[in-house]
mmCIF file of C-alpha atoms in Angstrom:
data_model
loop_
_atom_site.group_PDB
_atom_site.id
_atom_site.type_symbol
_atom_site.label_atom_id
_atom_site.label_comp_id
_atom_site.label_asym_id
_atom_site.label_seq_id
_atom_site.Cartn_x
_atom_site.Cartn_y
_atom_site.Cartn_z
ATOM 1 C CA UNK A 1 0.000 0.000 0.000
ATOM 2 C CA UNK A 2 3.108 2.597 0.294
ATOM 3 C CA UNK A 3 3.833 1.926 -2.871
ATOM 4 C CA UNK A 4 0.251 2.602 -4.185
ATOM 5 C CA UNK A 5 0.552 5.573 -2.599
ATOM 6 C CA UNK A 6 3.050 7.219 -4.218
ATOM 7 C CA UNK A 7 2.082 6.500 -7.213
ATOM 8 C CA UNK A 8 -1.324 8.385 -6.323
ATOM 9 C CA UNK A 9 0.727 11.268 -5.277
ATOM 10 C CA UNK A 10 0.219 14.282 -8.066
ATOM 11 C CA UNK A 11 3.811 15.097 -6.850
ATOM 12 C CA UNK A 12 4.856 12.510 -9.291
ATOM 13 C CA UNK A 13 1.920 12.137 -11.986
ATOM 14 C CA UNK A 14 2.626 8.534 -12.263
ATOM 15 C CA UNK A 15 -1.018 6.797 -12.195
ATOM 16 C CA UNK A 16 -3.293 8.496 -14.402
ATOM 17 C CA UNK A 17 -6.972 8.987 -14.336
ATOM 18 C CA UNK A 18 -8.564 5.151 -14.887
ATOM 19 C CA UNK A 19 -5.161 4.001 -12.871
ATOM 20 C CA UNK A 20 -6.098 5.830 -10.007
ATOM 21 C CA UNK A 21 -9.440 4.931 -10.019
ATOM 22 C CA UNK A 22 -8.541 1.235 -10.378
ATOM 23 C CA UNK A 23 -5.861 1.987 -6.664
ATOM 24 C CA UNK A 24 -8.602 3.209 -5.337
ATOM 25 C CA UNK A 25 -11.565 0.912 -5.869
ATOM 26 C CA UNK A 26 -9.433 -1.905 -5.130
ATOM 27 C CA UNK A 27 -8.311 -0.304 -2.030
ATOM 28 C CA UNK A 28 -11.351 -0.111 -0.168
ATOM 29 C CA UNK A 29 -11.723 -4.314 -1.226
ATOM 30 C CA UNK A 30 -8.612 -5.075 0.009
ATOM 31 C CA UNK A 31 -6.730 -2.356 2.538
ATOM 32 C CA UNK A 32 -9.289 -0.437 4.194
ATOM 33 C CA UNK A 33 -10.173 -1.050 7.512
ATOM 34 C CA UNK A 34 -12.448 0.897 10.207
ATOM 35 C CA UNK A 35 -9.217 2.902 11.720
ATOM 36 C CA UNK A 36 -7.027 4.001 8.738
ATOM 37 C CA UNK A 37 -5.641 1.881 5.520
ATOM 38 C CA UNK A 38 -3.410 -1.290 6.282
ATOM 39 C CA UNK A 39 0.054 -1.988 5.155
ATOM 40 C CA UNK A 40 0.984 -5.255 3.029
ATOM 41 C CA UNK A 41 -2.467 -6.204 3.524
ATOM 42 C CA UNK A 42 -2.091 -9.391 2.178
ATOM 43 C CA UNK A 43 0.776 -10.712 4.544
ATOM 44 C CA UNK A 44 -0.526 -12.970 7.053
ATOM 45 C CA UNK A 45 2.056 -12.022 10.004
ATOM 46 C CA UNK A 46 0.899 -9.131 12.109
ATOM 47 C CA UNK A 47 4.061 -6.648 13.055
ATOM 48 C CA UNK A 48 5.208 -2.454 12.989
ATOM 49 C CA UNK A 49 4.465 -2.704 9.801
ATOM 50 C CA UNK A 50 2.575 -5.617 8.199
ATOM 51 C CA UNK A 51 -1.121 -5.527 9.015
ATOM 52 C CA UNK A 52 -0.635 -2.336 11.017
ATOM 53 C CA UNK A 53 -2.009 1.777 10.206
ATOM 54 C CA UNK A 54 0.630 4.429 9.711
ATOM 55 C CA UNK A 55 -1.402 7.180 9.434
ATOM 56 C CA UNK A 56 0.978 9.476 7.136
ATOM 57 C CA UNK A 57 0.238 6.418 4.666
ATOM 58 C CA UNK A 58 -2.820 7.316 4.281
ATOM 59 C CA UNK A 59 -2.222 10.728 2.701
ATOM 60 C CA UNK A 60 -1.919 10.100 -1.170
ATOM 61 C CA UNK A 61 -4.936 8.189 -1.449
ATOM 62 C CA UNK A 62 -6.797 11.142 0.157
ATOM 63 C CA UNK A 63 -5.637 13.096 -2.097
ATOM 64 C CA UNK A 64 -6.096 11.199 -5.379
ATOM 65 C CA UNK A 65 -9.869 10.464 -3.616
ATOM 66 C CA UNK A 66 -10.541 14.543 -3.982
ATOM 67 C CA UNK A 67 -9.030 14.949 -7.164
ATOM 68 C CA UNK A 68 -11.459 11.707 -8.436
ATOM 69 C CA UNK A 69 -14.582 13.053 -6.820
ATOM 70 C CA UNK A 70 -14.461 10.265 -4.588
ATOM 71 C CA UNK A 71 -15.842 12.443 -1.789
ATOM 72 C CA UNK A 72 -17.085 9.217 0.279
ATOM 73 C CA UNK A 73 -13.884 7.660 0.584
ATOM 74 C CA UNK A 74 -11.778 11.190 1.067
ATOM 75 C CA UNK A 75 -14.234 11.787 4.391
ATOM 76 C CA UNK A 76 -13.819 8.424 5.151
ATOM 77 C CA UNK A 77 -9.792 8.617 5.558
ATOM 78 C CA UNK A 78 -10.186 12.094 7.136
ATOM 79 C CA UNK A 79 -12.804 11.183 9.778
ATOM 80 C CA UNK A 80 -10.817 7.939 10.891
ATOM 81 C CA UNK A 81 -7.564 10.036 11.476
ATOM 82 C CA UNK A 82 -10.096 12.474 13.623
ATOM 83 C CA UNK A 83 -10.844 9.407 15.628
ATOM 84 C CA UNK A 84 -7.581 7.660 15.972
ATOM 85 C CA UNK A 85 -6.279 10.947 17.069
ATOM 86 C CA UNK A 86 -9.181 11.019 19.938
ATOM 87 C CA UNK A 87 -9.138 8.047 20.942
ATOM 88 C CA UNK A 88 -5.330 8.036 21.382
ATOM 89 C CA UNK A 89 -5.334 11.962 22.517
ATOM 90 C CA UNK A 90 -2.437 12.412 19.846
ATOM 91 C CA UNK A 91 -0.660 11.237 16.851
ATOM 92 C CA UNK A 92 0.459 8.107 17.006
ATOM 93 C CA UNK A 93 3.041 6.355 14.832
ATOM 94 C CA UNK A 94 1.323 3.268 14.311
ATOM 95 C CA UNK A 95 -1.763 1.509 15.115
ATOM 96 C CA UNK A 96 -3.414 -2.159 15.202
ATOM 97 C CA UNK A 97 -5.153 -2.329 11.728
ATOM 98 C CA UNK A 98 -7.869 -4.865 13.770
ATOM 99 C CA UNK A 99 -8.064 -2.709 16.960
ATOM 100 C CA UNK A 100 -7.076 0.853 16.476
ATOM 101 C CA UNK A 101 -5.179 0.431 18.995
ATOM 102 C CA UNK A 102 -1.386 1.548 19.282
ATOM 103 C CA UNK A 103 1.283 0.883 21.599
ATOM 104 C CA UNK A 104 4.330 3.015 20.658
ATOM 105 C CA UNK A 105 5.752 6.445 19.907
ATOM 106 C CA UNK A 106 3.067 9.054 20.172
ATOM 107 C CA UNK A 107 3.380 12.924 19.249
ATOM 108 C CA UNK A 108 4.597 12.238 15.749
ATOM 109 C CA UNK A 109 4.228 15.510 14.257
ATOM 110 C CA UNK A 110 4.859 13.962 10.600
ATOM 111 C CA UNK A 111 1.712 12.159 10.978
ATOM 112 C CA UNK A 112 -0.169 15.145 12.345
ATOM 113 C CA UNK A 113 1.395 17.012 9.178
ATOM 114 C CA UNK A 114 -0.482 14.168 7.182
ATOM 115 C CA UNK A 115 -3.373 14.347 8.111
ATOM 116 C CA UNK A 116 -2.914 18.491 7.604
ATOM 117 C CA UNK A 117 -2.465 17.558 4.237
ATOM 118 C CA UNK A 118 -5.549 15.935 3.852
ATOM 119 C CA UNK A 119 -7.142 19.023 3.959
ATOM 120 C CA UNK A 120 -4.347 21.677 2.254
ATOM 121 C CA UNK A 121 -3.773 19.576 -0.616
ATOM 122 C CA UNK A 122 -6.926 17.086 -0.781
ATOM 123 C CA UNK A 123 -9.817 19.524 0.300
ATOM 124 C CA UNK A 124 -8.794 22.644 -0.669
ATOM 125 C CA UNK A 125 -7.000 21.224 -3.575
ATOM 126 C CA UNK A 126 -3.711 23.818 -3.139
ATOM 127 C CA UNK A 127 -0.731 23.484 -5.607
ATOM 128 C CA UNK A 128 2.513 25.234 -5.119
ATOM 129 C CA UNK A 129 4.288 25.826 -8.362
ATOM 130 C CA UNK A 130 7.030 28.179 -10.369
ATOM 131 C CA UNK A 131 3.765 30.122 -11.856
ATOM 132 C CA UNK A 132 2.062 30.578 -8.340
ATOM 133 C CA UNK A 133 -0.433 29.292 -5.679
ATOM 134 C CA UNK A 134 -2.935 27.389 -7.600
ATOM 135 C CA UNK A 135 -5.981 25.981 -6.131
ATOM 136 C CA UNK A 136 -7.907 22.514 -7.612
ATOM 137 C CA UNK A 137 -10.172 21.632 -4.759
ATOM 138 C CA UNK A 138 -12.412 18.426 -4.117
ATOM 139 C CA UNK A 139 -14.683 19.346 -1.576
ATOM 140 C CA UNK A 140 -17.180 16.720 0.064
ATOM 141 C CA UNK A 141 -20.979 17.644 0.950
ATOM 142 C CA UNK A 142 -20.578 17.179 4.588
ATOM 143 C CA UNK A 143 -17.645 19.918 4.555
ATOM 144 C CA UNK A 144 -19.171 22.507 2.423
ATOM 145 C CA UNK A 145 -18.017 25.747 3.481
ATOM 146 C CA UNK A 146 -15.257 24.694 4.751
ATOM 147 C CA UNK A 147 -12.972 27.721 5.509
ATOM 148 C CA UNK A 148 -8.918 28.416 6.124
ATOM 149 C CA UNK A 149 -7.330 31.374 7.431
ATOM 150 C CA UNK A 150 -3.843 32.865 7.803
ATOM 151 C CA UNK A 151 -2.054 30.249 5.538
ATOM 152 C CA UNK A 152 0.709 32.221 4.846
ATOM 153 C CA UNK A 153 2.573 32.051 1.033
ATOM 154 C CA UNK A 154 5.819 33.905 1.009
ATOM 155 C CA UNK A 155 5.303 37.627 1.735
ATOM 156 C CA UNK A 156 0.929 37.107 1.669
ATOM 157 C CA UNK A 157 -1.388 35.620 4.220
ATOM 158 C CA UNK A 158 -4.655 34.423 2.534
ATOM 159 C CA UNK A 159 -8.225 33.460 3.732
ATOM 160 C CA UNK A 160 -9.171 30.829 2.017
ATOM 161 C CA UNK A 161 -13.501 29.617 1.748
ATOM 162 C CA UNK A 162 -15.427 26.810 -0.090
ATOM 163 C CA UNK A 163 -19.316 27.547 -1.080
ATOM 164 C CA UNK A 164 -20.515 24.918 -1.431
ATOM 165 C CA UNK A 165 -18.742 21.287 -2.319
ATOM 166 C CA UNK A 166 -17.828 19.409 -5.213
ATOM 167 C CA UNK A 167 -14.770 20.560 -7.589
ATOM 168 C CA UNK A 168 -14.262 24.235 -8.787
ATOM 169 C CA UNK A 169 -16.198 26.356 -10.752
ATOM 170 C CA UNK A 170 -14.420 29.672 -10.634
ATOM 171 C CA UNK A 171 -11.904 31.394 -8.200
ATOM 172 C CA UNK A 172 -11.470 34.925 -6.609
ATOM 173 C CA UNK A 173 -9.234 36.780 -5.243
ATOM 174 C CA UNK A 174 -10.385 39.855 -2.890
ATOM 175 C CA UNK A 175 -13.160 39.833 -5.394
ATOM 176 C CA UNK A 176 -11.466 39.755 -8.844
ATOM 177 C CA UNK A 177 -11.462 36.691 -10.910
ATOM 178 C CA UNK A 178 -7.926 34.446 -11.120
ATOM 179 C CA UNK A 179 -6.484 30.988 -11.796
ATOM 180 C CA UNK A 180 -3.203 31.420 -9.285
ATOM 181 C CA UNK A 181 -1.798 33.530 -6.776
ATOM 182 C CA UNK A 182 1.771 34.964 -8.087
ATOM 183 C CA UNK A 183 4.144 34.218 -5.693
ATOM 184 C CA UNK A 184 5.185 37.535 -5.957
ATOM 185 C CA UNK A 185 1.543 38.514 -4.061
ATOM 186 C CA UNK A 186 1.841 40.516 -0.498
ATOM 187 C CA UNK A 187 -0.065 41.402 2.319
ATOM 188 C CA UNK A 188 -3.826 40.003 3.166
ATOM 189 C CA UNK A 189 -5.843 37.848 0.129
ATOM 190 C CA UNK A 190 -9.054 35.997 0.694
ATOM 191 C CA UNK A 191 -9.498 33.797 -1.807
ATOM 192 C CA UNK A 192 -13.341 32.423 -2.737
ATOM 193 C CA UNK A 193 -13.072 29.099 -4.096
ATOM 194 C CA UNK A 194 -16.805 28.384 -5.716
ATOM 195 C CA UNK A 195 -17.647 24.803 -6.364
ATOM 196 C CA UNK A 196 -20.134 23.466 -8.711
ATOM 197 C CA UNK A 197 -22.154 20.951 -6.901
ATOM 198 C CA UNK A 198 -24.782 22.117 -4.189
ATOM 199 C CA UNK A 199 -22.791 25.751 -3.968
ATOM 200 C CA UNK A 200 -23.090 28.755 -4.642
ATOM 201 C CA UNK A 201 -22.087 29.303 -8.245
ATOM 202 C CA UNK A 202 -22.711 32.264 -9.685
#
C-alpha cells in the first residue's frame, strides 16, 4: 500500500486517471479497515508494519480520492484520522489495523502534518508551483463551506472559503477573478473558491 501511494501522489503524476481509479476501488476491497488503511495487507504475520495503520500512509490516497470526486472515501480517511487521534489523545506512529489500537511512539508531528495535508492539498485542492499558488479543490458535501485562514505564502497571508462542495467552478481573489496567486503577491488575500455541486455558483 506505500507503494500505491506514491504513485497516487500528483507530486509525481505517475497513475493516471482510470489508474487511479482502479488503486482506489481496489483499495477499499482489500486495505481499508475501520481505523485508517493497512500496510501489506495481504501478509498474514501481524508486526510495525505488516497488518498495522501508519497514518501518514494514508495521505496520497486522500488526495487522489478529492481529485477523483471520490468524496465518500476522502471523508472516510479524514474522519478515521479524527478518531484515531481522539481516541489516542495524539498522533500516534502506528496503530493495530484490527483494533485501532497503538502501543508506541506518540506525538509524531509527521503524521499530524499528514493528516494536515488531507485538507491543504486534498480539500482545498492547493498546488505550489514556479507560476504561483494554484488551487484545484475536491470538496465533500458534509464539509461545504469549509474555511482556512492565515495560511501564509511567502510575503501574503490568505483566507481561504469553499461555497458549497464538489470541484471548482471559478476562483477569486479579494473579489477579482484568477487561476493562481503569483508568488510575488503581499499582504492580506481571501481567496473564494466556488464549487459546482450544491454551492453557490454564480
Amino acid at each position: 500500500t506505500c507503494g500505491q501511494e506514491c504513485v497516487l501522489w500528483d507530486k509525481f503524476s505517475i497513475a493516471d486517471e482510470r489508474q487511479s481509479a482502479m488503486i482506489l476501488s481496489s483499495l477499499k476491497k482489500t486495505a481499508m479497515t475501520p481505523y485508517g488503511i493497512s500496510l501489506m495487507p495481504y501478509r498474514r504475520d501481524r508486526n510495525h508494519f505488516s497488518g498495522a495503520i501508519w497514518p501518514v500512509y494514508n495521505t496520497g490516497f486522500a488526495q487522489a480520492a478529492a481529485r477523483l470526486g471520490d468524496f465518500e472515501t476522502l471523508f472516510t480517511l479524514i474522519a478515521q484520522q479524527v478518531r484515531n487521534a481522539v481516541m489516542n489523545k495524539t498522533f500516534y506512529e502506528v496503530l493495530d489495523a484490527q483494533s485501532g489500537l497503538t502501543w508506541r511512539w506518540p506525538s509524531q508531528t509527521w503524521h499530524a502534518a499528514g493528516f494536515l495535508s488531507m485538507f491543504l492539498y486534498g480539500v482545498f485542492g492547493i498546488r505550489y508551483g514556479a507560476g504561483g499558488l494554484s488551487f484545484s479543490p475536491g470538496v465533500p458535501e458534509k464539509l461545504s463551506d469549509i474555511s482556512i485562514y492565515s495560511l501564509r505564502y511567502a510575503d501574503a497571508v490568505i483566507d481561504i472559503h469553499t461555497h458549497g462542495w464538489g470541484h471548482i467552478d471559478r476562483i477569486t481573489a479579494n473579489g477579482h477573478s484568477i487561476s493562481s496567486i503569483p508568488i510575488t503577491a503581499r499582504g492580506k488575500i481571501t481567496v473564494d473558491l466556488y464549487l459546482n455541486q450544491g454551492g453557490i455558483v454564480q
